[in-house]
Short mmCIF file of C-alpha atoms in Angstrom, two decimals:
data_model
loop_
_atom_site.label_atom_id
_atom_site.label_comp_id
_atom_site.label_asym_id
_atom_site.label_seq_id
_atom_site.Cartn_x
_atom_site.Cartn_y
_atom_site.Cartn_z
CA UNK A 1 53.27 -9.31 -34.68
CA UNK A 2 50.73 -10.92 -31.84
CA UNK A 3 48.63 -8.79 -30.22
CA UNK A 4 47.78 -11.02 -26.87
CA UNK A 5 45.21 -9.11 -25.29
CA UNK A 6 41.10 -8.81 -24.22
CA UNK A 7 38.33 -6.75 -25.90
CA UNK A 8 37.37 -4.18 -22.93
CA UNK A 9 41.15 -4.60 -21.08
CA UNK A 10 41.80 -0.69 -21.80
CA UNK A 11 45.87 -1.35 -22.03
CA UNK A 12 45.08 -3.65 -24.73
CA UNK A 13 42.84 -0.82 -26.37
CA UNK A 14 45.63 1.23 -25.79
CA UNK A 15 48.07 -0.75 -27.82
CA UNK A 16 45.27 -1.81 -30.71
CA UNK A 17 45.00 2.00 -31.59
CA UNK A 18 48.70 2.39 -31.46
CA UNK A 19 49.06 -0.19 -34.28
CA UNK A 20 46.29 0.73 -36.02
CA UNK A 21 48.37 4.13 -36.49
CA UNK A 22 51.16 3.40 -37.07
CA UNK A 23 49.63 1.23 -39.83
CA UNK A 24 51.20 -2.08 -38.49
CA UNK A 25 49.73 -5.68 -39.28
CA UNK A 26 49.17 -7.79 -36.22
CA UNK A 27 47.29 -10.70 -35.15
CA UNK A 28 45.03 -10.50 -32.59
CA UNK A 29 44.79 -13.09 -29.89
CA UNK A 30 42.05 -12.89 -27.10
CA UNK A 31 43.20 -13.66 -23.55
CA UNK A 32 40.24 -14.41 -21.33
CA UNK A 33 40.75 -12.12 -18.31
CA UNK A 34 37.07 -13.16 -16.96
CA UNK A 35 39.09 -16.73 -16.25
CA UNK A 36 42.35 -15.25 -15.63
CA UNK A 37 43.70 -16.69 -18.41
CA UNK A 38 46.60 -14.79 -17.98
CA UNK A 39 47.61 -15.78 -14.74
CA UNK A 40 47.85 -19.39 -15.90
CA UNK A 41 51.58 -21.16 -16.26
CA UNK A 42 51.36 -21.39 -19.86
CA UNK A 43 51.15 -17.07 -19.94
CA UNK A 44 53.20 -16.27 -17.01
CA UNK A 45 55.98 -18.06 -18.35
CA UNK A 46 56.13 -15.43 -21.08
CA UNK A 47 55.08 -12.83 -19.20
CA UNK A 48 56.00 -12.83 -15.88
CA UNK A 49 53.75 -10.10 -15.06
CA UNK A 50 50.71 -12.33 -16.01
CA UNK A 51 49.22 -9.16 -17.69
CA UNK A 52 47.83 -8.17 -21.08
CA UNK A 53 48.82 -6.58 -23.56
CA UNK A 54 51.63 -9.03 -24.76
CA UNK A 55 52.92 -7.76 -28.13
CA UNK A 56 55.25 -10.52 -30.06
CA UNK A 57 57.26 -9.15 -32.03
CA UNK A 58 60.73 -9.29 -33.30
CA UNK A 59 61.49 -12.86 -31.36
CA UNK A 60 60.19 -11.15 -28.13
CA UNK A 61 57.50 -11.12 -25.86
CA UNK A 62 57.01 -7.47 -24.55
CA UNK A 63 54.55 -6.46 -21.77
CA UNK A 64 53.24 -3.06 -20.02
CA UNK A 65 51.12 -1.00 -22.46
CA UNK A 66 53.54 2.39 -21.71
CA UNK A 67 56.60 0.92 -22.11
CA UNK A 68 54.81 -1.19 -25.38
CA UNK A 69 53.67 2.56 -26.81
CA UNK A 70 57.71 4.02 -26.39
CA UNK A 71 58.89 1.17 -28.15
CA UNK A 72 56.65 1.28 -30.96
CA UNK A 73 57.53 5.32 -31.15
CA UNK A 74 61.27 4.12 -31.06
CA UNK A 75 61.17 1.19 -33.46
CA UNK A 76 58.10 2.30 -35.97
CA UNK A 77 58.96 6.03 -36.11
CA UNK A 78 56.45 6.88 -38.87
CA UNK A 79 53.85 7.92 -38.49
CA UNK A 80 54.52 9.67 -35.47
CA UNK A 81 52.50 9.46 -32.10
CA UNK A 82 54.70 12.52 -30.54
CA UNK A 83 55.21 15.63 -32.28
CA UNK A 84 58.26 16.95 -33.15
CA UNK A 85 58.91 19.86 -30.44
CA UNK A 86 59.90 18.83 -26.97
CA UNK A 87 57.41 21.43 -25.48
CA UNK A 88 54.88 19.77 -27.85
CA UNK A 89 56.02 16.22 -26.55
CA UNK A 90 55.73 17.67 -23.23
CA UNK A 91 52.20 18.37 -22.92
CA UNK A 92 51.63 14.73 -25.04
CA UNK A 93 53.41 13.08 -21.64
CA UNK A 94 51.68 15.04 -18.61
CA UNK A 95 48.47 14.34 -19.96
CA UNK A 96 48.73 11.12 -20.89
CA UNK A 97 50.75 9.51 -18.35
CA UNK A 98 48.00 11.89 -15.90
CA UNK A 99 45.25 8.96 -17.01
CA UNK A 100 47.46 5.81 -17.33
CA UNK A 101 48.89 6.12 -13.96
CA UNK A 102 45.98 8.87 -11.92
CA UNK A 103 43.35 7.16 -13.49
CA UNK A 104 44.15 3.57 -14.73
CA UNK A 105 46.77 2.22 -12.08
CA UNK A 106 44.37 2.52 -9.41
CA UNK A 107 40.74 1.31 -11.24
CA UNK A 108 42.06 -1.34 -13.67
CA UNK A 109 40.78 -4.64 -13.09
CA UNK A 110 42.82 -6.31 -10.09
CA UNK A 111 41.96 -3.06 -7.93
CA UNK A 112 38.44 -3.49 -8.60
CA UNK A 113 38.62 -7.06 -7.73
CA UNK A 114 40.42 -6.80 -4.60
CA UNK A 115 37.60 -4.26 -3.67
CA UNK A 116 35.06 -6.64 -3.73
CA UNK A 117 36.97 -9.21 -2.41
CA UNK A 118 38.55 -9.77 0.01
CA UNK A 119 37.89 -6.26 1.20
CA UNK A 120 33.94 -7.28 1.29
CA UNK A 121 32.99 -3.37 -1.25
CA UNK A 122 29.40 -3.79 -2.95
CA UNK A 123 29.26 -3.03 -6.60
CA UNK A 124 27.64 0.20 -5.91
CA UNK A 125 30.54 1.21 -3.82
CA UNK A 126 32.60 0.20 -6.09
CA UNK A 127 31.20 2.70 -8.87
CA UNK A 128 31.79 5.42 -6.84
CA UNK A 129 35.37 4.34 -5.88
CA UNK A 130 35.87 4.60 -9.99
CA UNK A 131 34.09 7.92 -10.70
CA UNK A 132 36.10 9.14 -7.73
CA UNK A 133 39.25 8.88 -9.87
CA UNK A 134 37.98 9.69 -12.88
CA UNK A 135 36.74 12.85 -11.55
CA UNK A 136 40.11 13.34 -9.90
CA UNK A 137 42.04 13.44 -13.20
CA UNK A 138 39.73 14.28 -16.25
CA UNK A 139 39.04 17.37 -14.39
CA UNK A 140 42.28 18.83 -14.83
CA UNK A 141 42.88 17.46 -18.24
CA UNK A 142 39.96 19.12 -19.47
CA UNK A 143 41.01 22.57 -17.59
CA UNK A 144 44.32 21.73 -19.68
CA UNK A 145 42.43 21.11 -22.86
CA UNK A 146 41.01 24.54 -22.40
CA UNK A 147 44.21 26.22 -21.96
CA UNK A 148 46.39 25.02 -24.93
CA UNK A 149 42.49 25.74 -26.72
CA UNK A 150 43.10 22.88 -28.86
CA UNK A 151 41.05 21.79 -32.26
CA UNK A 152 39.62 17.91 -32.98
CA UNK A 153 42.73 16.65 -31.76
CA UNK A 154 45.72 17.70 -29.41
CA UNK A 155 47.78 18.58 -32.13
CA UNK A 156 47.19 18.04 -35.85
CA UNK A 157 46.65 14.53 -35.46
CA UNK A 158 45.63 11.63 -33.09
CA UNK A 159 48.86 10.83 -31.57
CA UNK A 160 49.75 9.66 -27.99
CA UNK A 161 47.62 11.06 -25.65
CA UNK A 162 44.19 9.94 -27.80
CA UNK A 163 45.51 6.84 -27.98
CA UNK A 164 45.93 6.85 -23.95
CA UNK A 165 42.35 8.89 -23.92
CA UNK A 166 40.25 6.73 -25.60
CA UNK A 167 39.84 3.59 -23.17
CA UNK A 168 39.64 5.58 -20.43
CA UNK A 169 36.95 7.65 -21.71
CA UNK A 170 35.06 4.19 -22.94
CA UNK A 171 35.46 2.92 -19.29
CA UNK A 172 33.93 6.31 -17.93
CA UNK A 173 30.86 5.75 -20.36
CA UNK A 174 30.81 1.86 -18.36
CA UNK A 175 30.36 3.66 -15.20
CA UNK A 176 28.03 5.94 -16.30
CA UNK A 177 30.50 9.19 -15.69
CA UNK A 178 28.83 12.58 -16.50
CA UNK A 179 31.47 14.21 -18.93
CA UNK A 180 28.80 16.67 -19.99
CA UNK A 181 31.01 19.43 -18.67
CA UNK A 182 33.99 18.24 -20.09
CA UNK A 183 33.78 19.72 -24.33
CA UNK A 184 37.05 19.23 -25.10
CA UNK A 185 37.55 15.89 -24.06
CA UNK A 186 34.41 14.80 -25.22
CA UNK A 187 35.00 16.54 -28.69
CA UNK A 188 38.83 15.07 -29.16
CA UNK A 189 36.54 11.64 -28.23
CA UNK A 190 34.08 11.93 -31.35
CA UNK A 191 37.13 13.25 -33.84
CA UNK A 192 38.72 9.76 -32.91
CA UNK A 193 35.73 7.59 -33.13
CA UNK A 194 35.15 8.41 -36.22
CA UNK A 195 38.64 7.04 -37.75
CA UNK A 196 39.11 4.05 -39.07
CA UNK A 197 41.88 3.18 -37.03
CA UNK A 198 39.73 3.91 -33.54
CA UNK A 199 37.02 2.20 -34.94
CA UNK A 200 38.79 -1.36 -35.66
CA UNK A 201 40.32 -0.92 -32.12
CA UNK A 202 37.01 -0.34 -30.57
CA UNK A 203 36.28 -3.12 -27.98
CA UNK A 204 33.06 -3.93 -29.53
CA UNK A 205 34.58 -4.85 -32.80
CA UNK A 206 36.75 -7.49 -30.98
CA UNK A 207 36.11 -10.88 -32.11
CA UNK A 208 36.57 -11.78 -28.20
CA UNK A 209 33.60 -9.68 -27.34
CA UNK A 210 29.91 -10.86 -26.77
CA UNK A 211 28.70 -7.54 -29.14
CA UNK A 212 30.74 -8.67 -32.36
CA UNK A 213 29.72 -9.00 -35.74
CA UNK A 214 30.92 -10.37 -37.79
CA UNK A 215 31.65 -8.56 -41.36
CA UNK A 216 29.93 -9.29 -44.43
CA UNK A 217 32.08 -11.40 -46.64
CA UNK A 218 33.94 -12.81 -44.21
#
């Protein structure tokens, strides 16, 4: 598998975590969004969407991080990002498709830039245009959170829904979102962190990002 993607593109985060848990080997390939690499011929005529992630895999180029994560779930069934109950599943899918498409569809990079131009937004607007949304959405996740009274994780283990969580929390941090008042997302937050698999996904650990280090030994 290739893993076509950028450090801090949250989809791409979205997707690392996913194969990180699911224990799959992939190679990661930075696409430079900063010079829209990905709109350029040579990536749209892959992906027509001129988007990251790209996963290659099985002698195809797949795009769009959701329909990436179902396809993994279909085609790399253990370990498990959805639980076994549908009620179970349930809950997994209102929350996390609440972020990807509340949160993420309307403060993902191409909105932001369209903000500032051509629609003429300062930066400062801008920030408040994105905690806007955020505030719109993690609110009532976290009010969820409280009802189902849930433990490090939403169920017994990172599945779906952290792996959905987890950039858009990191992107909240960027814009300097208060989630003081949110516990239970911020405590399903540091349970993930501090796994392996969330750690080698971590955009700072990309070897596309200015913050890497590079490993010891390597």
């Amino acid at each position: 598998m290739k893993l076509f993607g950028y450090f801090r593109s949250s989809t791409s985060y979205r997707l690392r975590i996913a194969l990180n848990l699911k224990g799959l080997e992939y190679e990661n390939i930075p696409v430079d969004l900063r010079t829209s690499e990905q709109k350029g011929e040579a990536f749209t005529a892959r992906n027509p969407f001129g988007s990251v992630p790209m996963l290659e895999a099985d002698g195809r180029d797949r795009a769009q991080s959701m329909a990436l994560l179902e396809w993994l779930e279909e085609a790399y069934p253990d370990p498990p990002l959805l639980p076994a109950g549908s009620e179970d599943r349930y809950t997994v899918r209102e929350l996390a498709h609440a972020i990807a498409t509340e949160i993420h569809a309307i403060n993902n990079l191409p909105v932001l830039r369209y903000l500032a131009d051509p629609l003429g937004h300062a930066q400062d607007d801008i920030a408040i245009w994105y905690r806007h949304w955020l505030s719109r959405t993690l609110g009532p996740v976290e009010q969820r959170l409280a009802q189902l009274h849930t433990g490090d994780f939403l169920f017994d283990r990172p599945g779906l829904f952290e792996v959905v969580l987890l950039p858009q929390i990191y992107n909240a941090r960027k814009f300097d979102y208060d989630l003081s008042d949110k516990p239970h997302t911020t405590r399903i937050e540091a349970a993930c962190l501090a796994l392996p698999e969330f750690e080698r996904a971590f955009p700072d650990n990309q070897t596309d990002s200015p913050d890497y280090i590079q490993p010891a030994g390597e």
